[in-house]
Amino acid sequence: MRLRTFKKGIHPPGYKERTASLPVEVLPLPRQVVLPLRQHIGAPAEPIVKVGDAVVTGQKIAEANGKVSLPLHASISGKVVAIEPRPHVSGALVPAIVIEGDSAEPDVPAWQAPPRLEELSAGQLIELMKEAGLAGMGGAAFPTHVKYDPPPGKKIEYVLLNGAECEPYLTCDHRLMVERADDIILGLMGMLKAAQVSKGLIGVEANKPDAVAALEKAASGLPVEILPLKVKYPQGEERMLIYAATGRVVPAGALPIEVGAVVNNVATAAAFGEYLRTGKPLISRLITVTGAGIKNPKNLEVRLGTLVEDVINYCGGFTEPPGRIILGGPMTGPAQYRLDLPIMKGTSGIVVQTRAEVDKPDYGPCIRCGKCVDACPYNALPNIFGLYAEYDRLPEVEKYGILDCRECGSCAYVCPSRRPLLQLIKDAKRKIMASRKNG
Amino acid sequence: MGAESMQIVLNSVLVLALLGVLFGIGLAVASRKLKVESDPRIDEVEALLPGANCGGCGYPGCRGLAEAIVAGAAPVDACPVNKDCAPIAQVMGVEANCRLPQVARVRCAGGKNETEQRFIYIGVEDCAAAHSLAGGPKSCIYGCLGLGSCAKVCPFDAIVMSDNGLPVINEEKCTGCGLCVKACPRNIITLWPVGKKVTVLCMSHDKGPQVRKICKVGCIACGICVKQCPVKAIAMDDNLAVIDPQLCTNCGLCVEKCPMKTIKGEIKQEREAI
């Protein structure tokens, strides 16, 4: 069978064998959850509870603040003990609602199933996506409902689900596709109806044949096509997936809707499917806890807001003093230095590497070998970005199109001079955006 | 050599000589007719400027500043490096109202030995880049990151990084151009009047107990210096002692009394560290 893919990219080792065959375990209810109001891209949610209020699992505790924003739901039952700035994955302190749990779940859940899919209109479905608090669960956490409300003049032609899971180490999407294919397909059906598109596509990397089989079984008789993809990084990046599936190229600086495509992670689809089936909003997610530094690597279903510390303790703790703790995948996930961070809607895993695995390279000058240019899936020139960014030559990097970089990290991965290209690029982009904001 | 080849040589010499004369006349005419009148004061002012083209004034080099001064767009003391603006003022025919000469002062004494690292930073060797990652690896979020961005931008080689991971400023070489002040993402470096020796070497606005936890030499906002100062030059601003250099008389009482040894007199300690 011909496997679909994109041009360029890299082949990092997978490290998925630790957890790929482990069924999902449910983490026991945490004693405390920290729910940052900023878990998604866009405006932070607006709290609608006060300190001291009793809340039950699934109760809405913060309201969406504008169009590109999402509500937030209590992920455990208990009492709101604080609404205050707490450590956030971004490194800053971000306002969060802290709930002290009572270690019990209500007998009757706080949610009710919405009407059957057949009775819902496209507009209602989009509204439900927002009500469910759905954000892209692959990592970027973009509010899902916004994608289904295209700007005037644009029409959705393709609805794509992303089951590539091209990040090394992570296997939670893999397990999700194997174990909860029905929810994914139901969610996809809801998304198709919301987008008024007749057929759905699911891209899965070919190293997950059991996931393809499970999805095909769940989708039998439905207008869904499963597309096996070549195992390559960043196959799961939105633009790469669109190219692999449709042959269309999203222009630099444009959104996927420009070529009529909407991409969602399979986990987002599963969360939507579960919401359509039961009415349960987004209060838990699957994560992979893995790496040589974790005693018992696992795929876990955890409540949002559970602290990384609690998750790691459940997995038997560290094998040795950790070298690097990453929230998300190792290619794009940010390294962290503290364990009191909450699992959020976009947190796909915890990867712990040992000290021996983490070296501290002294990077050298660019040797003009061009390997990063060969690796860059966006056809950009990371070497030039790095050189100019190192000396703060912002107008030049902008001219060379640095803002089209999607920060996949392939360039830094292949650089023989060990140059921190991704960090240089991210920094330059941040400075450019800041200078734009300041006029 | 035949007569024919001699003729060729002669011809070319003649043609070139003629061309030379023509162009010469052309240039002579052009230099008269197309002459751009420039204010001679620009050259004079430029000659009085240091000529390092450091850019500390914000203009493109010393010539750029000279033009700005002559055009009246910049004051005569706009060059932060220039120690005495009186000659420039004389050229411009204005009153010499020169700023006091300044030097850069690093207001953090928490190096590797005095503070801890929250994490090991691996990445771009640049303070601003490290600062943008969760506030940098240092236990104190106000303190010097020690990656030497200030030393890299100094055009006068006046800054070196000590083994303790702190910039040491050679005040003999420092011209007060202020480039390091702009390069520091933590705003630790300040321009300080030459001759004012007492400085609080801390920028932390944390509360006392928190500072004690993370730094051996940080300001704990005890307020002793404020009480001791005979000329009321020290004030407490959000948990940090701040000296007004205009009022300070270099008496050194606060230096003696500071329990954390955060306030230093004599820049001697900085010199010794080199």
XYZ file of C-alpha atoms in Angstrom:
713
model
C 0.000 0.000 0.000
C 1.256 3.456 -0.835
C 1.708 5.491 2.310
C 0.860 9.153 2.166
C 3.312 11.701 3.457
C 4.884 15.141 2.980
C 8.237 16.368 1.711
C 11.339 16.675 3.914
C 11.046 16.084 7.685
C 13.113 13.894 9.994
C 13.162 10.396 11.469
C 13.751 10.567 15.207
C 13.688 7.299 17.164
C 10.180 6.523 18.432
C 10.732 5.337 22.025
C 7.094 4.277 21.999
C 7.638 0.621 22.919
C 7.493 1.379 26.667
C 3.810 2.232 26.614
C 2.397 1.377 23.169
C 0.788 -1.869 24.339
C -0.266 -0.750 27.821
C -4.045 -0.317 28.220
C -5.218 3.011 29.615
C -5.461 3.120 33.407
C -7.660 5.583 35.241
C -5.799 7.685 37.781
C -7.588 7.693 41.181
C -9.291 10.992 41.974
C -6.689 13.567 43.007
C -7.110 15.341 46.349
C -6.687 18.693 44.682
C -6.923 20.068 41.162
C -5.583 23.358 39.805
C -7.519 24.582 36.783
C -5.798 27.519 35.055
C -8.210 29.925 33.390
C -5.880 29.980 30.411
C -5.792 26.423 29.083
C -6.551 27.333 25.488
C -5.446 29.856 22.910
C -7.531 33.028 23.159
C -9.045 34.995 25.993
C -8.863 33.374 29.461
C -12.110 32.043 30.922
C -14.052 34.163 33.405
C -14.687 32.455 36.802
C -18.336 32.105 37.845
C -17.678 30.492 41.234
C -16.305 32.040 44.433
C -13.831 30.783 46.978
C -15.739 28.534 49.386
C -18.328 27.392 46.828
C -19.069 23.682 46.664
C -18.805 22.305 43.145
C -19.583 18.939 41.597
C -17.748 17.145 38.833
C -18.660 18.562 35.462
C -20.149 21.783 36.802
C -19.232 24.857 34.799
C -16.937 26.993 36.939
C -15.761 29.557 34.399
C -17.463 31.076 31.385
C -15.982 31.701 27.944
C -14.892 35.289 27.542
C -15.587 36.172 23.916
C -15.607 34.176 20.705
C -12.099 32.726 20.842
C -12.408 31.434 24.389
C -13.782 28.433 26.240
C -15.678 27.640 29.428
C -14.061 25.538 32.124
C -15.662 22.735 34.150
C -14.885 21.364 37.594
C -12.944 18.153 37.117
C -13.608 16.832 40.636
C -16.273 17.380 43.286
C -15.310 19.430 46.286
C -14.803 22.983 47.419
C -13.203 25.914 45.662
C -10.339 26.827 47.994
C -8.598 29.488 45.967
C -8.762 31.542 42.808
C -5.247 32.870 42.499
C -2.178 32.863 40.245
C -0.550 29.450 40.148
C 2.431 28.031 38.249
C 1.610 27.399 34.618
C 3.358 25.437 31.891
C 4.382 28.726 30.267
C 6.634 29.448 33.254
C 4.520 32.370 34.413
C 1.942 32.490 37.167
C -1.549 32.300 35.688
C -4.874 32.726 37.558
C -6.360 29.339 38.341
C -9.313 27.875 40.203
C -8.142 25.445 42.877
C -10.578 22.753 44.019
C -10.025 20.660 47.140
C -11.657 17.296 46.446
C -13.894 15.256 48.704
C -12.748 12.001 47.058
C -16.271 11.120 46.035
C -18.238 11.375 42.835
C -21.946 12.290 42.756
C -24.186 9.263 42.143
C -25.950 11.087 39.378
C -23.564 13.027 37.127
C -24.053 16.763 36.839
C -24.384 16.518 33.062
C -27.137 15.434 30.733
C -26.757 13.954 27.296
C -27.587 16.414 24.504
C -30.237 15.482 21.907
C -29.302 12.755 19.462
C -26.986 13.742 16.651
C -29.756 13.382 14.050
C -31.802 16.086 15.793
C -29.010 18.660 16.002
C -28.279 21.358 13.445
C -24.788 22.419 12.397
C -25.057 25.640 14.409
C -26.186 23.770 17.510
C -23.281 21.349 17.184
C -20.779 24.198 17.041
C -22.413 25.681 20.125
C -22.117 22.306 21.865
C -18.393 22.124 21.057
C -17.992 25.368 22.938
C -20.233 24.233 25.813
C -18.160 21.077 26.185
C -15.051 23.219 26.596
C -13.327 21.533 23.663
C -9.814 22.703 22.842
C -7.354 21.016 20.502
C -5.956 18.190 22.587
C -2.912 17.546 20.424
C -1.028 20.285 22.201
C -1.889 23.687 20.765
C -5.262 23.853 22.564
C -6.997 25.996 19.958
C -10.742 26.274 20.725
C -12.432 23.683 18.493
C -15.645 25.557 17.783
C -13.726 28.443 16.207
C -12.405 26.125 13.477
C -15.956 25.181 12.480
C -17.019 28.769 12.075
C -15.056 29.725 8.967
C -14.614 33.362 7.960
C -17.014 34.656 5.274
C -16.199 33.385 1.811
C -14.460 30.242 3.066
C -16.059 26.825 3.001
C -14.970 23.661 4.766
C -14.350 20.842 2.283
C -12.279 18.420 4.331
C -12.585 17.370 7.946
C -9.409 15.612 8.964
C -8.670 13.794 12.174
C -5.073 13.658 13.265
C -4.062 10.270 14.633
C -0.489 10.493 13.412
C 1.024 10.916 16.866
C 4.390 11.632 15.290
C 5.973 12.892 18.509
C 8.394 10.336 19.942
C 7.493 8.711 23.283
C 3.768 9.518 23.222
C 1.251 6.710 22.830
C -1.950 8.059 24.397
C -3.567 8.820 21.018
C -2.589 5.336 19.874
C -4.293 3.729 22.876
C -7.271 6.027 22.452
C -7.749 4.893 18.850
C -7.454 1.237 19.868
C -9.695 1.434 22.926
C -12.169 4.228 22.191
C -12.569 4.154 18.429
C -16.364 4.394 18.748
C -16.197 7.753 20.512
C -13.726 9.052 17.929
C -16.036 8.056 15.087
C -19.113 9.508 16.840
C -17.217 12.736 17.443
C -16.138 12.797 13.802
C -19.735 12.333 12.695
C -20.687 15.324 14.823
C -17.854 17.346 13.333
C -18.845 16.360 9.788
C -22.371 17.510 10.455
C -21.142 20.760 12.005
C -18.985 21.396 8.937
C -21.640 20.118 6.499
C -19.087 17.873 4.874
C -20.054 14.422 3.666
C -16.870 12.480 4.300
C -14.284 12.397 7.073
C -10.610 11.488 6.834
C -8.438 10.082 9.617
C -4.667 10.079 9.182
C -2.789 7.451 11.199
C 0.926 6.687 11.002
C 1.524 3.197 9.654
C 3.280 2.028 12.816
C -0.130 1.676 14.486
C -1.889 -1.098 12.480
C -4.061 -2.028 15.492
C -5.353 1.548 15.637
C -6.157 1.499 11.921
C -8.002 -1.803 12.359
C -9.996 -0.543 15.347
C -10.984 2.657 13.552
C -11.952 0.763 10.412
C -14.155 -1.552 12.443
C -15.828 1.343 14.258
C -16.327 3.256 11.021
C -17.670 0.393 8.922
C -20.605 1.590 6.864
C -19.890 5.239 7.621
C -18.402 7.837 5.244
C -14.964 7.753 6.849
C -11.647 6.969 5.210
C -8.620 5.903 7.243
C -5.376 7.046 5.624
C -2.207 5.226 6.649
C 0.678 7.688 6.754
C 4.413 7.247 6.517
C 6.198 7.302 9.868
C 7.992 10.623 9.792
C 8.218 13.744 11.922
C 6.255 16.119 11.825
C 3.613 14.022 10.086
C 1.011 15.129 12.601
C 1.621 18.824 12.028
C -1.545 20.349 10.636
C -0.084 21.479 7.314
C 1.820 18.256 6.730
C -1.296 16.216 7.405
C -3.356 18.345 5.039
C -0.753 17.917 2.318
C -0.514 14.167 2.883
C -4.270 13.717 2.864
C -5.378 16.147 0.178
C -2.294 17.281 -1.707
C -3.174 20.872 -0.902
C -0.571 23.281 0.398
C -1.636 25.784 3.017
C -0.037 29.092 1.993
C 2.528 30.556 4.335
C 0.915 32.720 6.954
C -2.601 31.407 6.266
C -4.832 29.106 8.289
C -5.854 25.635 7.037
C -9.298 26.997 6.216
C -7.614 28.801 3.301
C -7.540 25.436 1.480
C -10.868 24.329 2.922
C -9.476 22.016 5.578
C -10.175 21.615 9.277
C -7.906 19.381 11.347
C -8.696 18.031 14.807
C -6.807 15.659 16.992
C -8.392 12.229 17.500
C -8.492 12.976 21.228
C -10.591 16.083 20.564
C -12.947 14.001 18.426
C -13.183 11.357 21.166
C -13.971 14.034 23.759
C -16.681 15.425 21.478
C -18.007 11.902 20.860
C -18.200 11.240 24.578
C -19.956 14.559 25.083
C -22.526 13.735 22.391
C -23.088 10.284 23.913
C -23.259 11.233 27.601
C -23.044 14.998 27.951
C -19.780 14.801 29.880
C -17.779 17.987 29.254
C -14.010 18.032 28.853
C -12.830 17.252 32.397
C -10.336 14.482 31.797
C -7.906 13.402 29.139
C -5.467 10.661 28.269
C -1.789 11.279 28.813
C 1.319 9.152 28.398
C 3.746 9.138 31.312
C 6.970 7.706 30.037
C 10.700 7.990 29.587
C 13.683 6.239 31.126
C 13.294 8.405 34.222
C 9.836 7.022 35.117
C 9.654 3.824 37.143
C 6.392 2.471 35.715
C 5.514 4.144 32.409
C 1.765 4.228 31.818
C -1.034 5.513 29.649
C -3.380 7.252 32.040
C -6.763 8.905 32.036
C -6.389 11.870 34.372
C -8.709 14.632 35.510
C -7.720 18.046 34.208
C -5.901 20.028 36.835
C -4.210 16.999 38.381
C -0.709 17.991 39.390
C 2.234 16.449 37.569
C 3.627 15.421 40.946
C 0.569 13.234 41.718
C 0.739 11.603 38.293
C 4.427 10.800 38.640
C 3.919 9.397 42.141
C 1.193 7.114 40.786
C 3.679 5.852 38.210
C 6.112 4.832 40.920
C 8.116 8.040 40.906
C 11.465 8.643 39.276
C 14.020 5.909 38.704
C 16.790 8.383 39.522
C 17.060 12.169 39.872
C 15.515 13.323 36.615
C 17.529 15.032 33.913
C 14.683 16.670 32.078
C 10.926 16.746 32.593
C 8.909 17.601 29.519
C 5.187 18.303 29.380
C 4.025 17.052 25.995
C 6.248 15.408 23.430
C 10.018 15.869 23.404
C 10.083 17.699 20.052
C 7.712 20.535 20.903
C 6.909 20.177 24.595
C 8.418 22.666 27.033
C 10.864 21.361 29.666
C 9.795 22.110 33.224
C 11.631 22.479 36.484
C 8.802 22.125 38.951
C 6.206 19.431 39.596
C 3.310 21.531 40.903
C 2.043 22.165 37.390
C -1.440 21.058 36.361
C -2.341 18.771 33.478
C -4.276 20.950 31.053
C -6.472 20.403 28.010
C -3.453 20.468 25.718
C -1.074 18.374 27.821
C -0.471 15.140 25.950
C 2.098 13.541 28.185
C 4.899 13.697 30.701
C 8.286 12.600 29.416
C 11.101 12.215 31.920
C 14.615 11.719 30.630
C 17.551 10.688 32.773
C 20.626 12.835 33.350
C 22.654 10.534 31.098
C 20.207 11.149 28.246
C 20.442 14.916 28.561
C 23.750 16.359 27.532
C 24.603 20.003 27.624
C 26.016 20.727 24.215
C 28.189 23.741 23.624
C 26.829 24.946 20.362
C 29.091 26.239 17.671
C 28.755 28.606 14.756
C 26.679 27.709 11.700
C 28.840 25.672 9.328
C 26.518 26.233 6.345
C 25.942 22.529 5.797
C 22.298 23.052 4.909
C 20.985 20.031 6.805
C 18.317 22.128 8.484
C 17.161 23.389 5.090
C 16.793 19.784 3.949
C 14.826 18.940 7.088
C 12.520 21.953 7.273
C 9.058 20.808 6.192
C 7.988 24.412 5.596
C 10.707 25.000 2.983
C 12.138 27.771 5.118
C 15.793 28.584 5.825
C 16.377 27.842 9.518
C 20.103 28.481 9.141
C 19.445 32.061 8.054
C 16.895 32.521 10.827
C 19.432 31.308 13.358
C 22.216 33.550 12.106
C 20.139 36.688 12.039
C 18.247 35.914 15.221
C 21.498 35.426 17.107
C 22.329 39.066 16.457
C 18.793 40.385 16.854
C 18.469 41.337 13.199
C 14.709 41.226 13.363
C 13.823 42.955 10.060
C 15.953 40.439 8.158
C 14.510 37.332 9.814
C 11.054 38.672 9.205
C 11.868 39.241 5.544
C 12.989 35.619 5.249
C 9.614 34.497 6.570
C 10.315 33.490 10.144
C 6.678 33.973 11.065
C 5.704 31.012 8.859
C 7.761 28.669 11.029
C 5.511 26.320 12.998
C 8.233 25.432 15.499
C 8.422 21.683 14.846
C 12.080 21.634 15.872
C 13.357 19.499 12.988
C 16.144 22.014 12.263
C 17.550 21.951 15.778
C 17.279 18.148 15.778
C 19.519 17.707 12.723
C 22.021 20.539 13.324
C 25.526 19.059 13.563
C 26.744 22.248 15.208
C 24.104 21.713 17.934
C 22.760 25.192 17.436
C 19.612 25.940 19.478
C 17.796 26.979 16.310
C 14.294 26.463 17.648
C 14.945 28.623 20.674
C 16.534 31.333 18.530
C 13.542 31.257 16.181
C 10.960 31.255 18.974
C 12.717 34.155 20.643
C 12.928 36.178 17.452
C 9.250 35.529 16.733
C 8.320 36.590 20.232
C 10.276 39.812 19.847
C 8.731 40.558 16.456
C 5.226 40.010 17.800
C 6.006 42.169 20.836
C 7.330 45.001 18.690
C 4.216 44.783 16.495
C 1.995 45.005 19.523
C 3.859 48.038 20.777
C 3.543 49.616 17.355
C 60.682 48.083 -32.526
C 59.271 49.198 -35.835
C 57.840 52.591 -36.621
C 54.384 51.076 -36.835
C 54.339 49.820 -33.284
C 55.852 53.076 -32.090
C 52.883 54.788 -33.689
C 50.468 52.595 -31.736
C 52.152 53.466 -28.435
C 52.094 57.134 -29.234
C 48.459 57.047 -30.221
C 47.365 55.409 -27.011
C 49.442 57.740 -24.874
C 47.919 60.701 -26.639
C 44.359 59.415 -26.332
C 44.726 58.660 -22.637
C 46.383 62.004 -21.969
C 43.556 63.758 -23.724
C 40.958 61.797 -21.776
C 42.767 62.624 -18.562
C 42.683 66.311 -19.323
C 39.008 66.160 -20.263
C 37.973 64.324 -17.131
C 40.127 66.580 -15.040
C 38.371 69.648 -16.386
C 35.030 67.937 -15.889
C 35.762 67.141 -12.261
C 37.096 70.611 -11.596
C 33.934 72.165 -12.986
C 31.725 69.681 -11.136
C 33.425 70.323 -7.811
C 32.619 74.016 -8.191
C 29.164 73.776 -9.681
C 27.811 70.831 -7.695
C 29.384 71.666 -4.392
C 27.234 70.710 -1.396
C 27.480 73.344 1.271
C 27.950 71.585 4.595
C 28.187 73.297 7.893
C 31.863 73.312 8.860
C 30.777 72.978 12.461
C 29.784 69.367 11.777
C 33.406 68.467 11.181
C 34.490 70.431 14.205
C 31.961 68.765 16.483
C 32.765 65.346 15.094
C 36.425 65.899 15.860
C 35.495 66.646 19.469
C 33.420 63.474 19.848
C 35.154 60.258 20.967
C 34.963 58.596 17.565
C 34.116 55.135 18.891
C 30.820 55.005 16.966
C 29.297 53.060 19.852
C 25.766 54.244 19.225
C 25.146 54.934 22.886
C 23.598 58.294 22.006
C 21.024 56.671 19.741
C 22.413 58.252 16.542
C 24.237 56.338 13.787
C 27.780 56.857 14.950
C 29.629 60.013 15.962
C 29.121 61.744 12.612
C 25.387 61.188 12.954
C 25.390 62.784 16.374
C 27.551 65.673 15.179
C 25.013 66.397 12.463
C 22.198 66.196 14.995
C 23.964 68.546 17.399
C 24.638 71.088 14.678
C 21.042 70.807 13.476
C 19.891 71.441 17.024
C 18.170 68.061 17.268
C 20.455 66.860 20.046
C 21.857 68.722 23.047
C 25.582 69.372 23.242
C 25.942 66.786 25.997
C 24.072 64.069 24.067
C 27.175 61.900 23.859
C 27.182 59.779 27.006
C 30.824 58.890 26.530
C 32.169 62.407 26.208
C 33.412 63.527 29.609
C 33.469 67.255 28.904
C 31.020 68.944 26.570
C 32.367 72.460 27.009
C 34.414 72.488 23.765
C 31.373 71.331 21.788
C 29.277 73.977 23.489
C 31.881 76.525 22.473
C 31.703 75.450 18.824
C 27.954 75.705 18.956
C 28.069 78.994 20.826
C 25.768 77.850 23.603
C 26.149 77.591 27.315
C 27.939 74.457 28.461
C 25.403 72.618 30.586
C 27.085 69.257 30.678
C 25.708 66.161 32.342
C 27.762 64.582 35.082
C 29.974 61.781 33.847
C 28.474 58.401 34.622
C 29.601 54.807 34.813
C 27.654 51.577 34.648
C 27.096 49.860 37.965
C 25.922 46.239 38.256
C 23.317 46.146 40.990
C 23.409 42.475 41.865
C 25.967 40.645 43.952
C 24.308 37.241 43.851
C 26.646 35.164 41.762
C 26.985 31.422 41.592
C 28.294 31.257 45.161
C 25.522 33.330 46.701
C 22.469 31.969 44.894
C 21.196 28.685 43.557
C 20.029 27.489 40.174
C 16.396 26.448 39.893
C 17.236 24.381 36.841
C 20.054 23.795 34.420
C 19.665 26.067 31.445
C 20.577 24.575 28.088
C 20.187 26.899 25.157
C 21.070 30.198 23.577
C 23.885 31.956 25.444
C 21.962 35.154 25.824
C 20.440 36.655 28.943
C 17.226 37.799 27.248
C 16.636 34.288 25.845
C 17.204 32.681 29.238
C 15.053 35.311 30.914
C 12.125 34.475 28.648
C 12.229 30.818 29.766
C 10.298 30.808 33.032
C 12.319 33.790 34.244
C 15.667 32.105 33.848
C 17.510 29.494 35.879
C 18.585 31.658 38.804
C 16.771 31.220 42.116
C 16.252 34.981 42.259
C 14.037 36.273 39.471
C 15.558 39.754 39.792
C 19.192 38.689 39.822
C 21.933 38.598 37.226
C 21.635 35.607 34.882
C 25.355 35.550 34.264
C 25.317 34.752 30.542
C 27.241 37.899 29.726
C 25.004 39.722 27.245
C 26.259 42.990 28.743
C 29.896 41.995 28.253
C 29.169 41.096 24.621
C 27.680 44.479 23.729
C 30.319 46.619 25.469
C 32.290 48.365 22.712
C 34.976 49.484 25.160
C 35.879 46.054 26.624
C 34.979 47.428 30.011
C 32.967 44.394 31.163
C 34.301 40.947 31.946
C 32.431 38.067 33.522
C 33.916 36.918 36.821
C 34.313 33.274 37.813
C 31.360 33.859 40.104
C 29.177 34.524 37.057
C 28.758 38.259 37.545
C 29.784 41.065 35.242
C 32.645 43.152 36.575
C 32.870 46.662 35.216
C 36.239 48.273 34.779
C 35.334 51.830 35.652
C 38.475 53.188 34.096
C 37.380 51.888 30.731
C 33.643 52.385 31.180
C 32.399 55.441 29.350
C 28.801 55.262 30.507
C 27.470 54.745 26.986
C 24.603 52.690 28.380
C 24.610 49.847 25.862
C 24.880 47.272 28.654
C 21.956 48.914 30.422
C 19.837 48.280 27.342
C 21.154 44.733 26.878
C 20.287 43.564 30.385
C 16.813 41.971 30.421
C 16.655 42.321 34.215
C 17.530 46.052 34.273
C 20.247 45.361 36.799
C 22.824 47.698 35.315
C 22.282 51.384 35.978
C 24.269 54.468 35.082
C 25.623 55.995 38.237
C 27.403 59.344 38.683
C 31.156 58.989 38.793
C 32.378 59.595 42.320
C 29.242 58.326 44.040
C 30.604 55.192 45.547
C 27.808 53.722 47.615
C 25.402 51.378 45.821
C 22.788 48.854 46.900
C 23.854 45.740 45.026
C 20.420 44.181 44.794
C 17.307 44.621 42.667
C 15.012 42.172 44.433
C 11.544 43.331 45.390
C 10.884 40.062 47.216
C 10.081 40.138 50.914
C 12.929 39.627 53.365
C 12.384 35.972 54.316
C 12.034 35.008 50.647
C 15.295 36.805 49.791
C 17.092 35.061 52.647
C 15.975 31.727 51.275
C 17.410 32.268 47.814
C 20.347 34.647 48.129
C 23.097 35.198 50.692
C 23.643 38.853 49.836
C 20.202 40.156 48.869
C 18.420 43.179 50.338
C 15.987 41.950 52.997
C 14.342 45.342 53.392
C 15.227 45.565 57.097
C 15.350 49.340 56.843
C 18.469 49.811 58.954
C 20.183 51.797 56.213
C 17.188 54.099 55.878
C 17.364 54.860 59.607
C 21.140 55.251 59.650
C 21.561 57.534 56.683
C 22.330 61.030 58.052
C 21.268 62.773 54.832
C 18.095 60.761 54.153
C 19.450 59.570 50.831
C 18.042 56.057 51.192
C 14.393 55.133 50.813
C 12.604 51.806 50.921
C 10.805 51.113 47.649
C 8.748 47.908 47.588
C 11.102 45.880 49.782
C 14.267 47.315 48.286
C 16.600 49.986 49.620
C 17.202 52.632 46.969
C 19.913 55.288 47.241
C 19.487 58.696 45.700
C 22.975 59.347 44.325
C 22.382 63.092 44.259
C 22.000 63.165 48.040
C 24.569 60.508 48.993
C 27.733 61.857 50.587
C 29.793 58.661 50.484
C 29.863 58.572 54.295
C 29.610 54.796 54.301
C 27.468 54.404 57.419
C 24.945 52.237 55.616
C 27.721 50.071 54.212
C 28.887 49.342 57.749
C 25.429 48.660 59.138
C 23.916 46.564 56.336
C 23.425 43.114 57.891
C 23.411 41.336 54.548
C 26.424 43.248 53.186
C 24.224 44.236 50.269
C 25.330 47.866 50.262
C 28.864 48.418 49.116
C 30.924 51.569 49.284
C 34.229 51.908 47.412
C 33.999 49.995 44.213
C 37.144 48.339 45.424
C 35.369 45.025 45.853
C 34.510 45.070 42.187
C 38.076 45.813 41.212
C 39.395 43.037 43.392
C 37.149 40.554 41.695
C 38.851 41.058 38.359
